[in-house]
Amino acid sequence: MLNMDKMNRVLAHDAYGCTLTVEAGVRLHQLHLMLQQRGMALSSVGSISDQSIAGAIATATHGTGMEYGDLSSVITHLVIIDGTGRRHECDGGGERDLFDAARCGLGALGIVTQVTVQCEPAFNLHAIQTPENLDGILDNLREVVYSAEHVRFWWFPHTDDAVVWRANRTTMAAQPASESFLRDRMYGFHYYQLQLYKARFTPDDIPRLAREHFDNRFDRRIEWVDDSYKVFNFDCLFPQYVNEWAVPWESAAEALRQLRIWINSEARKPKGVRVHFPVEVRFVKDTDVWLSPAYGQTVCYIGVIMYRPYHKSVPYKKYWRVYEDIMRTLGGRPHWAKAHKMFYYDFVNLYPRFGDFVEMRKRCDPNGVFVNDYIRRHILPPDHPLTAARDAGKGEQGHLLTLETANL
């Protein structure tokens, strides 16, 4: 493991071009403050800001907005040290292929040491969150996704209820969201976690919890204004299993309808699967980053979760398997930062430039310095010498580590 937390300096600031060059270990929450001090902001941000900028772009971390790409797409220049020790500076003009590969490089090409980020002048976001019917959203999806600059929604499985979040840039003064200690912290966090813990033993309670929490916490209009990154980020509550794939956005409604049909059919079975809320739905503009799930197509990310109350395990594998089958049949691409069951030959068919990426990896790291279990499992062809050597020499501990990682 390589920890880059101390590589967190600002290296250059271009006020006219609205860019900031930083060392790649900068955490996103640090980057927000660095940008704010210089009157700038990222155009789109995901739900959390704990990652380093290098880690965020390595897996094409994303926010939401039909006209906004993932974080990898806003990198205009980067420096990477490859597996032979060579230092490369690359951008849209110099070493373009390496640039397009390394902006979502999965750590397979080398160590990214600095990046230049395209930003925009700092802005406030005016967010409005409203309860809506899922069918109403899906029947009018184009209208919904273009109803604001940034749109996402959460569906509550076992119901037809959803919450739509819309946000636009504004000159309004900040009016931060107010939090009720009783409703949001005691009931929405602590009591809900206790309910989920009890539901490990009585899973038939789960559909009722979805209806109860929607009625008590989300069946109301909420409106607030704040610094952009504060509005983009939100509390993800407690530990959870997460799976997320991107499908062409035109297939989003079909994917959600198929998922709902399966969840409802399971709910009618005495021993069927019961799933936690919410299912999160976001949208990302197409990009030219080789391994971005949004490469060449505007996509809809659909994320499913199963919470782990008090860090305890819950059943999720059957849910994941059906969800992945649905996404796969609709041309889905898994989020690189989530555990998934896609491998070399799957990606050859999914990504037009995947073969070029594999060749770039070979060029940048011919001796396999950066090859780990993840790269062996998902990127290298099955007959690659490094894959074969690992399989031949792997002991019991290696098997356990691989299976544990694969089944998270």
Short mmCIF file of N, CA, C and O in Angstrom, two decimals, residues 223-343:
data_model
loop_
_atom_site.label_atom_id
_atom_site.label_comp_id
_atom_site.label_asym_id
_atom_site.label_seq_id
_atom_site.Cartn_x
_atom_site.Cartn_y
_atom_site.Cartn_z
N GLU A 223 -35.89 22.54 1.02
CA GLU A 223 -35.22 23.51 0.15
C GLU A 223 -34.08 24.17 0.93
O GLU A 223 -34.25 24.54 2.09
N TRP A 224 -32.91 24.28 0.31
CA TRP A 224 -31.80 24.93 0.97
C TRP A 224 -30.79 25.45 -0.05
O TRP A 224 -30.80 25.06 -1.21
N VAL A 225 -29.92 26.35 0.43
CA VAL A 225 -28.87 26.95 -0.40
C VAL A 225 -27.58 26.91 0.40
O VAL A 225 -27.56 27.23 1.59
N ASP A 226 -26.49 26.50 -0.26
CA ASP A 226 -25.21 26.46 0.45
C ASP A 226 -24.08 26.39 -0.57
O ASP A 226 -24.32 26.32 -1.78
N ASP A 227 -22.82 26.42 -0.05
CA ASP A 227 -21.66 26.22 -0.93
C ASP A 227 -21.87 24.93 -1.72
O ASP A 227 -22.39 23.93 -1.21
N SER A 228 -21.43 24.94 -2.96
CA SER A 228 -21.74 23.83 -3.87
C SER A 228 -21.36 22.47 -3.29
O SER A 228 -22.16 21.52 -3.30
N TYR A 229 -20.13 22.35 -2.78
CA TYR A 229 -19.67 21.04 -2.32
C TYR A 229 -20.46 20.56 -1.11
O TYR A 229 -20.63 19.35 -0.91
N LYS A 230 -20.98 21.48 -0.31
CA LYS A 230 -21.77 21.09 0.85
C LYS A 230 -23.13 20.54 0.42
O LYS A 230 -23.69 19.65 1.08
N VAL A 231 -23.65 21.05 -0.68
CA VAL A 231 -24.93 20.56 -1.19
C VAL A 231 -24.74 19.23 -1.91
O VAL A 231 -25.56 18.32 -1.80
N PHE A 232 -23.64 19.09 -2.66
CA PHE A 232 -23.37 17.83 -3.36
C PHE A 232 -23.17 16.67 -2.37
O PHE A 232 -23.65 15.57 -2.59
N ASN A 233 -22.42 16.91 -1.30
CA ASN A 233 -22.13 15.85 -0.32
C ASN A 233 -23.33 15.60 0.59
O ASN A 233 -24.13 16.50 0.84
N PHE A 234 -23.45 14.37 1.08
CA PHE A 234 -24.46 14.10 2.08
C PHE A 234 -24.01 12.94 2.96
O PHE A 234 -23.07 12.21 2.62
N ASP A 235 -24.70 12.78 4.07
CA ASP A 235 -24.36 11.75 5.07
C ASP A 235 -24.81 10.39 4.56
O ASP A 235 -26.00 10.16 4.32
N CYS A 236 -23.85 9.45 4.42
CA CYS A 236 -24.18 8.09 3.96
C CYS A 236 -24.52 7.15 5.12
O CYS A 236 -24.54 5.92 4.94
N LEU A 237 -24.77 7.72 6.30
CA LEU A 237 -25.17 6.96 7.48
C LEU A 237 -24.09 5.97 7.91
O LEU A 237 -22.96 6.36 8.13
N PHE A 238 -24.41 4.68 7.99
CA PHE A 238 -23.50 3.71 8.61
C PHE A 238 -22.94 2.76 7.57
O PHE A 238 -23.29 2.84 6.39
N PRO A 239 -22.07 1.82 7.99
CA PRO A 239 -21.44 0.91 7.02
C PRO A 239 -22.47 0.19 6.16
O PRO A 239 -23.59 -0.10 6.61
N GLN A 240 -22.06 -0.13 4.94
CA GLN A 240 -23.01 -0.72 4.00
C GLN A 240 -22.28 -1.51 2.93
O GLN A 240 -21.11 -1.22 2.63
N TYR A 241 -22.94 -2.49 2.38
CA TYR A 241 -22.51 -3.10 1.13
C TYR A 241 -23.08 -2.24 0.01
O TYR A 241 -24.24 -1.83 0.07
N VAL A 242 -22.27 -2.00 -1.01
CA VAL A 242 -22.70 -1.12 -2.10
C VAL A 242 -22.35 -1.77 -3.44
O VAL A 242 -21.29 -2.36 -3.59
N ASN A 243 -23.26 -1.64 -4.38
CA ASN A 243 -23.00 -2.06 -5.75
C ASN A 243 -23.54 -0.97 -6.66
O ASN A 243 -24.62 -0.42 -6.40
N GLU A 244 -22.80 -0.64 -7.71
CA GLU A 244 -23.23 0.44 -8.59
C GLU A 244 -22.72 0.18 -10.00
O GLU A 244 -21.56 -0.11 -10.20
N TRP A 245 -23.63 0.29 -10.95
CA TRP A 245 -23.29 0.14 -12.36
C TRP A 245 -23.86 1.32 -13.12
O TRP A 245 -24.80 1.99 -12.68
N ALA A 246 -23.28 1.55 -14.29
CA ALA A 246 -23.76 2.58 -15.20
C ALA A 246 -24.33 1.92 -16.45
O ALA A 246 -23.70 1.05 -17.04
N VAL A 247 -25.53 2.34 -16.84
CA VAL A 247 -26.13 1.90 -18.10
C VAL A 247 -26.35 3.14 -18.97
O VAL A 247 -26.42 4.26 -18.47
N PRO A 248 -26.44 2.95 -20.29
CA PRO A 248 -26.84 4.09 -21.13
C PRO A 248 -28.09 4.72 -20.54
O PRO A 248 -29.04 4.01 -20.17
N TRP A 249 -28.11 6.04 -20.44
CA TRP A 249 -29.19 6.66 -19.67
C TRP A 249 -30.56 6.36 -20.26
O TRP A 249 -31.55 6.32 -19.52
N GLU A 250 -30.62 6.06 -21.55
CA GLU A 250 -31.89 5.71 -22.16
C GLU A 250 -32.45 4.39 -21.63
O GLU A 250 -33.65 4.11 -21.78
N SER A 251 -31.59 3.58 -21.01
CA SER A 251 -32.01 2.28 -20.46
C SER A 251 -32.33 2.34 -18.97
O SER A 251 -32.66 1.32 -18.37
N ALA A 252 -32.24 3.52 -18.38
CA ALA A 252 -32.41 3.64 -16.93
C ALA A 252 -33.79 3.19 -16.48
O ALA A 252 -33.94 2.45 -15.50
N ALA A 253 -34.84 3.65 -17.17
CA ALA A 253 -36.20 3.31 -16.76
C ALA A 253 -36.42 1.80 -16.83
O ALA A 253 -37.02 1.20 -15.93
N GLU A 254 -35.93 1.18 -17.89
CA GLU A 254 -36.09 -0.27 -18.04
C GLU A 254 -35.37 -1.01 -16.92
O GLU A 254 -35.90 -1.98 -16.35
N ALA A 255 -34.16 -0.58 -16.58
CA ALA A 255 -33.41 -1.22 -15.51
C ALA A 255 -34.15 -1.14 -14.18
O ALA A 255 -34.27 -2.14 -13.45
N LEU A 256 -34.68 0.02 -13.86
CA LEU A 256 -35.37 0.20 -12.59
C LEU A 256 -36.69 -0.58 -12.56
O LEU A 256 -37.07 -1.14 -11.53
N ARG A 257 -37.38 -0.62 -13.69
CA ARG A 257 -38.63 -1.38 -13.72
C ARG A 257 -38.36 -2.87 -13.55
O ARG A 257 -39.10 -3.57 -12.84
N GLN A 258 -37.31 -3.38 -14.20
CA GLN A 258 -36.98 -4.79 -14.03
C GLN A 258 -36.60 -5.09 -12.59
O GLN A 258 -36.99 -6.13 -12.03
N LEU A 259 -35.83 -4.20 -11.98
CA LEU A 259 -35.42 -4.40 -10.58
C LEU A 259 -36.63 -4.38 -9.66
O LEU A 259 -36.75 -5.21 -8.74
N ARG A 260 -37.57 -3.48 -9.92
CA ARG A 260 -38.77 -3.41 -9.08
C ARG A 260 -39.62 -4.67 -9.22
O ARG A 260 -40.13 -5.18 -8.21
N ILE A 261 -39.76 -5.19 -10.44
CA ILE A 261 -40.53 -6.42 -10.64
C ILE A 261 -39.94 -7.55 -9.81
O ILE A 261 -40.66 -8.31 -9.14
N TRP A 262 -38.60 -7.67 -9.83
CA TRP A 262 -37.97 -8.76 -9.08
C TRP A 262 -38.13 -8.56 -7.57
O TRP A 262 -38.48 -9.51 -6.85
N ILE A 263 -37.89 -7.34 -7.09
CA ILE A 263 -38.01 -7.08 -5.64
C ILE A 263 -39.44 -7.36 -5.18
O ILE A 263 -39.66 -7.98 -4.12
N ASN A 264 -40.42 -6.93 -5.95
CA ASN A 264 -41.83 -7.16 -5.55
C ASN A 264 -42.17 -8.64 -5.58
O ASN A 264 -42.94 -9.13 -4.74
N SER A 265 -41.61 -9.38 -6.55
CA SER A 265 -41.88 -10.82 -6.60
C SER A 265 -41.26 -11.53 -5.41
O SER A 265 -41.84 -12.47 -4.85
N GLU A 266 -40.07 -11.09 -4.99
CA GLU A 266 -39.44 -11.68 -3.81
C GLU A 266 -40.23 -11.37 -2.54
O GLU A 266 -40.31 -12.19 -1.62
N ALA A 267 -40.81 -10.17 -2.49
CA ALA A 267 -41.56 -9.77 -1.29
C ALA A 267 -42.78 -10.66 -1.07
O ALA A 267 -43.28 -10.79 0.06
N ARG A 268 -43.28 -11.26 -2.15
CA ARG A 268 -44.46 -12.13 -2.02
C ARG A 268 -44.09 -13.55 -1.58
O ARG A 268 -44.97 -14.35 -1.26
N LYS A 269 -42.80 -13.85 -1.54
CA LYS A 269 -42.35 -15.17 -1.13
C LYS A 269 -42.08 -15.18 0.38
O LYS A 269 -41.48 -14.23 0.90
N PRO A 270 -42.47 -16.23 1.08
CA PRO A 270 -42.22 -16.27 2.54
C PRO A 270 -40.75 -16.11 2.90
O PRO A 270 -40.42 -15.48 3.91
N LYS A 271 -39.87 -16.67 2.10
CA LYS A 271 -38.44 -16.59 2.38
C LYS A 271 -37.71 -15.78 1.31
O LYS A 271 -36.52 -15.96 1.08
N GLY A 272 -38.42 -14.86 0.69
CA GLY A 272 -37.82 -14.08 -0.39
C GLY A 272 -36.86 -13.01 0.13
O GLY A 272 -36.77 -12.74 1.33
N VAL A 273 -36.17 -12.39 -0.79
CA VAL A 273 -35.20 -11.33 -0.46
C VAL A 273 -35.93 -10.06 -0.08
O VAL A 273 -36.91 -9.66 -0.73
N ARG A 274 -35.48 -9.41 0.98
CA ARG A 274 -35.99 -8.10 1.39
C ARG A 274 -34.80 -7.13 1.34
O ARG A 274 -33.75 -7.41 1.90
N VAL A 275 -35.00 -6.01 0.68
CA VAL A 275 -33.85 -5.12 0.44
C VAL A 275 -34.05 -3.77 1.13
O VAL A 275 -35.18 -3.32 1.34
N HIS A 276 -32.94 -3.15 1.44
CA HIS A 276 -32.96 -1.86 2.12
C HIS A 276 -33.18 -0.72 1.13
O HIS A 276 -32.84 -0.82 -0.05
N PHE A 277 -33.71 0.38 1.62
CA PHE A 277 -33.77 1.60 0.82
C PHE A 277 -32.49 2.41 1.10
O PHE A 277 -31.88 2.25 2.16
N PRO A 278 -32.07 3.28 0.18
CA PRO A 278 -32.68 3.55 -1.11
C PRO A 278 -31.92 2.89 -2.25
O PRO A 278 -30.85 2.32 -2.04
N VAL A 279 -32.49 2.99 -3.46
CA VAL A 279 -31.74 2.78 -4.69
C VAL A 279 -31.45 4.17 -5.23
O VAL A 279 -32.38 4.95 -5.46
N GLU A 280 -30.17 4.50 -5.37
CA GLU A 280 -29.78 5.86 -5.78
C GLU A 280 -29.55 5.90 -7.29
O GLU A 280 -28.91 5.02 -7.87
N VAL A 281 -30.06 6.96 -7.93
CA VAL A 281 -29.98 7.09 -9.39
C VAL A 281 -29.37 8.45 -9.74
O VAL A 281 -29.89 9.49 -9.31
N ARG A 282 -28.27 8.40 -10.52
CA ARG A 282 -27.57 9.63 -10.92
C ARG A 282 -27.20 9.56 -12.40
O ARG A 282 -27.23 8.49 -13.00
N PHE A 283 -26.82 10.70 -12.96
CA PHE A 283 -26.60 10.80 -14.39
C PHE A 283 -25.28 11.53 -14.66
O PHE A 283 -24.95 12.51 -13.99
N VAL A 284 -24.52 11.03 -15.65
CA VAL A 284 -23.19 11.56 -15.95
C VAL A 284 -23.00 11.67 -17.46
O VAL A 284 -23.32 10.74 -18.21
N LYS A 285 -22.45 12.80 -17.87
CA LYS A 285 -22.23 13.07 -19.30
C LYS A 285 -21.11 12.18 -19.85
O LYS A 285 -20.19 11.78 -19.14
N ASP A 286 -21.20 11.90 -21.16
CA ASP A 286 -20.20 11.08 -21.83
C ASP A 286 -18.82 11.74 -21.77
O ASP A 286 -18.69 12.96 -21.67
N THR A 287 -17.78 10.91 -21.86
CA THR A 287 -16.41 11.38 -21.76
C THR A 287 -15.53 10.57 -22.70
O THR A 287 -15.94 9.54 -23.23
N ASP A 288 -14.28 11.06 -22.90
CA ASP A 288 -13.32 10.34 -23.75
C ASP A 288 -12.26 9.62 -22.93
O ASP A 288 -11.26 9.15 -23.47
N VAL A 289 -12.45 9.50 -21.62
CA VAL A 289 -11.53 8.77 -20.76
C VAL A 289 -11.74 7.27 -21.00
O VAL A 289 -12.84 6.76 -20.84
N TRP A 290 -10.67 6.57 -21.39
CA TRP A 290 -10.79 5.21 -21.91
C TRP A 290 -11.62 4.27 -21.04
O TRP A 290 -12.46 3.53 -21.54
N LEU A 291 -11.34 4.24 -19.73
CA LEU A 291 -12.02 3.27 -18.86
C LEU A 291 -13.11 3.89 -18.00
O LEU A 291 -13.61 3.24 -17.06
N SER A 292 -13.50 5.11 -18.30
CA SER A 292 -14.65 5.67 -17.59
C SER A 292 -15.90 4.92 -18.02
O SER A 292 -16.11 4.67 -19.21
N PRO A 293 -16.77 4.52 -17.07
CA PRO A 293 -18.04 3.90 -17.48
C PRO A 293 -18.87 4.80 -18.39
O PRO A 293 -19.78 4.31 -19.08
N ALA A 294 -18.56 6.10 -18.40
CA ALA A 294 -19.26 7.03 -19.29
C ALA A 294 -18.52 7.24 -20.60
O ALA A 294 -18.86 8.16 -21.35
N TYR A 295 -17.53 6.38 -20.91
CA TYR A 295 -16.81 6.54 -22.17
C TYR A 295 -17.77 6.40 -23.35
O TYR A 295 -18.44 5.37 -23.53
N GLY A 296 -17.86 7.46 -24.14
CA GLY A 296 -18.63 7.42 -25.36
C GLY A 296 -20.13 7.43 -25.21
O GLY A 296 -20.86 7.34 -26.20
N GLN A 297 -20.65 7.55 -23.98
CA GLN A 297 -22.10 7.54 -23.79
C GLN A 297 -22.48 8.21 -22.48
O GLN A 297 -21.82 8.04 -21.46
N THR A 298 -23.52 9.02 -22.52
CA THR A 298 -24.09 9.58 -21.30
C THR A 298 -24.79 8.44 -20.56
O THR A 298 -25.54 7.67 -21.17
N VAL A 299 -24.54 8.34 -19.26
CA VAL A 299 -24.98 7.16 -18.53
C VAL A 299 -25.83 7.52 -17.32
O VAL A 299 -25.82 8.65 -16.83
N CYS A 300 -26.55 6.51 -16.88
CA CYS A 300 -27.26 6.56 -15.60
C CYS A 300 -26.60 5.57 -14.66
O CYS A 300 -26.52 4.38 -14.97
N TYR A 301 -26.11 6.05 -13.54
CA TYR A 301 -25.58 5.19 -12.49
C TYR A 301 -26.73 4.80 -11.56
O TYR A 301 -27.46 5.66 -11.06
N ILE A 302 -26.88 3.51 -11.35
CA ILE A 302 -27.89 3.00 -10.42
C ILE A 302 -27.16 2.26 -9.31
O ILE A 302 -26.45 1.28 -9.57
N GLY A 303 -27.31 2.76 -8.09
CA GLY A 303 -26.60 2.18 -6.96
C GLY A 303 -27.55 1.52 -5.98
O GLY A 303 -28.60 2.08 -5.64
N VAL A 304 -27.20 0.31 -5.55
CA VAL A 304 -28.00 -0.41 -4.57
C VAL A 304 -27.17 -0.62 -3.31
O VAL A 304 -25.94 -0.70 -3.37
N ILE A 305 -27.83 -0.67 -2.17
CA ILE A 305 -27.12 -0.81 -0.90
C ILE A 305 -27.83 -1.83 -0.01
O ILE A 305 -29.02 -2.09 -0.17
N MET A 306 -27.06 -2.40 0.88
CA MET A 306 -27.60 -3.13 2.03
C MET A 306 -26.79 -2.68 3.23
O MET A 306 -25.57 -2.88 3.29
N TYR A 307 -27.46 -2.02 4.16
CA TYR A 307 -26.76 -1.50 5.34
C TYR A 307 -26.26 -2.62 6.24
O TYR A 307 -26.86 -3.70 6.30
N ARG A 308 -25.17 -2.33 6.94
CA ARG A 308 -24.59 -3.26 7.91
C ARG A 308 -24.71 -2.64 9.30
O ARG A 308 -23.77 -2.02 9.80
N PRO A 309 -25.87 -2.78 9.95
CA PRO A 309 -26.06 -2.13 11.25
C PRO A 309 -25.04 -2.63 12.28
O PRO A 309 -24.83 -3.84 12.41
N TYR A 310 -24.41 -1.68 12.94
CA TYR A 310 -23.37 -1.99 13.94
C TYR A 310 -22.28 -2.89 13.35
O TYR A 310 -21.73 -3.74 14.04
N HIS A 311 -22.01 -2.72 12.05
CA HIS A 311 -20.98 -3.48 11.34
C HIS A 311 -21.32 -4.97 11.21
O HIS A 311 -20.44 -5.77 10.88
N LYS A 312 -22.56 -5.35 11.45
CA LYS A 312 -22.96 -6.74 11.32
C LYS A 312 -23.29 -7.06 9.86
O LYS A 312 -23.75 -6.21 9.11
N SER A 313 -23.08 -8.30 9.47
CA SER A 313 -23.35 -8.70 8.10
C SER A 313 -24.85 -8.88 7.88
O SER A 313 -25.61 -9.15 8.82
N VAL A 314 -25.26 -8.70 6.63
CA VAL A 314 -26.64 -8.95 6.21
C VAL A 314 -26.58 -9.69 4.87
O VAL A 314 -25.60 -9.58 4.13
N PRO A 315 -27.61 -10.44 4.52
CA PRO A 315 -27.61 -11.13 3.23
C PRO A 315 -27.69 -10.11 2.08
O PRO A 315 -28.50 -9.17 2.14
N TYR A 316 -26.89 -10.31 1.06
CA TYR A 316 -26.93 -9.38 -0.08
C TYR A 316 -26.58 -10.04 -1.41
O TYR A 316 -26.84 -9.47 -2.48
N LYS A 317 -26.01 -11.24 -1.39
CA LYS A 317 -25.43 -11.80 -2.62
C LYS A 317 -26.48 -12.11 -3.68
O LYS A 317 -26.24 -11.90 -4.88
N LYS A 318 -27.65 -12.61 -3.28
CA LYS A 318 -28.68 -12.88 -4.28
C LYS A 318 -29.17 -11.58 -4.90
O LYS A 318 -29.38 -11.50 -6.13
N TYR A 319 -29.37 -10.56 -4.09
CA TYR A 319 -29.75 -9.23 -4.58
C TYR A 319 -28.72 -8.73 -5.58
O TYR A 319 -29.06 -8.28 -6.69
N TRP A 320 -27.46 -8.81 -5.24
CA TRP A 320 -26.38 -8.36 -6.12
C TRP A 320 -26.40 -9.14 -7.45
O TRP A 320 -26.22 -8.55 -8.51
N ARG A 321 -26.58 -10.45 -7.35
CA ARG A 321 -26.53 -11.27 -8.55
C ARG A 321 -27.64 -10.89 -9.54
O ARG A 321 -27.38 -10.73 -10.74
N VAL A 322 -28.84 -10.71 -9.04
CA VAL A 322 -29.95 -10.34 -9.92
C VAL A 322 -29.76 -8.93 -10.45
O VAL A 322 -29.96 -8.66 -11.65
N TYR A 323 -29.37 -8.02 -9.58
CA TYR A 323 -29.11 -6.63 -10.01
C TYR A 323 -28.05 -6.59 -11.11
O TYR A 323 -28.23 -5.93 -12.15
N GLU A 324 -26.95 -7.30 -10.92
CA GLU A 324 -25.89 -7.30 -11.93
C GLU A 324 -26.36 -7.94 -13.24
O GLU A 324 -25.98 -7.47 -14.32
N ASP A 325 -27.17 -8.97 -13.15
CA ASP A 325 -27.69 -9.59 -14.37
C ASP A 325 -28.54 -8.59 -15.16
O ASP A 325 -28.46 -8.52 -16.39
N ILE A 326 -29.36 -7.83 -14.46
CA ILE A 326 -30.19 -6.82 -15.13
C ILE A 326 -29.31 -5.77 -15.80
O ILE A 326 -29.50 -5.42 -16.98
N MET A 327 -28.33 -5.27 -15.05
CA MET A 327 -27.46 -4.22 -15.59
C MET A 327 -26.64 -4.75 -16.76
O MET A 327 -26.43 -4.05 -17.77
N ARG A 328 -26.18 -5.98 -16.65
CA ARG A 328 -25.36 -6.57 -17.71
C ARG A 328 -26.14 -6.71 -19.02
O ARG A 328 -25.62 -6.42 -20.10
N THR A 329 -27.40 -7.14 -18.91
CA THR A 329 -28.20 -7.32 -20.12
C THR A 329 -28.52 -6.01 -20.81
O THR A 329 -28.86 -5.99 -22.00
N LEU A 330 -28.40 -4.90 -20.10
CA LEU A 330 -28.69 -3.58 -20.67
C LEU A 330 -27.41 -2.83 -21.04
O LEU A 330 -27.43 -1.61 -21.23
N GLY A 331 -26.30 -3.55 -21.15
CA GLY A 331 -25.05 -2.92 -21.55
C GLY A 331 -24.37 -2.18 -20.43
O GLY A 331 -23.58 -1.24 -20.68
N GLY A 332 -24.62 -2.57 -19.19
CA GLY A 332 -24.06 -1.86 -18.04
C GLY A 332 -22.57 -2.07 -17.87
O GLY A 332 -22.01 -3.11 -18.26
N ARG A 333 -21.94 -1.09 -17.26
CA ARG A 333 -20.53 -1.14 -16.90
C ARG A 333 -20.41 -0.90 -15.40
O ARG A 333 -20.96 0.07 -14.88
N PRO A 334 -19.72 -1.76 -14.65
CA PRO A 334 -19.62 -1.59 -13.20
C PRO A 334 -18.74 -0.41 -12.82
O PRO A 334 -17.79 -0.07 -13.52
N HIS A 335 -19.08 0.20 -11.70
CA HIS A 335 -18.22 1.22 -11.10
C HIS A 335 -16.93 0.53 -10.66
O HIS A 335 -16.97 -0.49 -9.96
N TRP A 336 -15.79 1.08 -11.04
CA TRP A 336 -14.50 0.43 -10.74
C TRP A 336 -14.21 0.36 -9.24
O TRP A 336 -13.42 -0.49 -8.80
N ALA A 337 -14.80 1.23 -8.44
CA ALA A 337 -14.52 1.24 -7.01
C ALA A 337 -15.43 0.30 -6.22
O ALA A 337 -15.35 0.27 -5.00
N LYS A 338 -16.30 -0.43 -6.92
CA LYS A 338 -17.20 -1.36 -6.26
C LYS A 338 -16.83 -2.79 -6.66
O LYS A 338 -16.39 -3.03 -7.78
N ALA A 339 -17.04 -3.74 -5.75
CA ALA A 339 -16.78 -5.15 -6.07
C ALA A 339 -17.75 -5.59 -7.17
O ALA A 339 -18.93 -5.22 -7.16
N HIS A 340 -17.25 -6.35 -8.12
CA HIS A 340 -18.10 -6.80 -9.22
C HIS A 340 -17.56 -8.11 -9.78
O HIS A 340 -16.45 -8.54 -9.45
N LYS A 341 -18.34 -8.75 -10.64
CA LYS A 341 -17.99 -10.04 -11.21
C LYS A 341 -17.80 -9.93 -12.73
O LYS A 341 -18.32 -10.73 -13.50
N MET A 342 -17.08 -8.92 -13.16
CA MET A 342 -16.76 -8.74 -14.57
C MET A 342 -15.25 -8.91 -14.75
O MET A 342 -14.46 -8.48 -13.90
N PHE A 343 -14.87 -9.50 -15.89
CA PHE A 343 -13.48 -9.87 -16.08
C PHE A 343 -12.98 -9.46 -17.46
O PHE A 343 -13.70 -8.79 -18.21
#
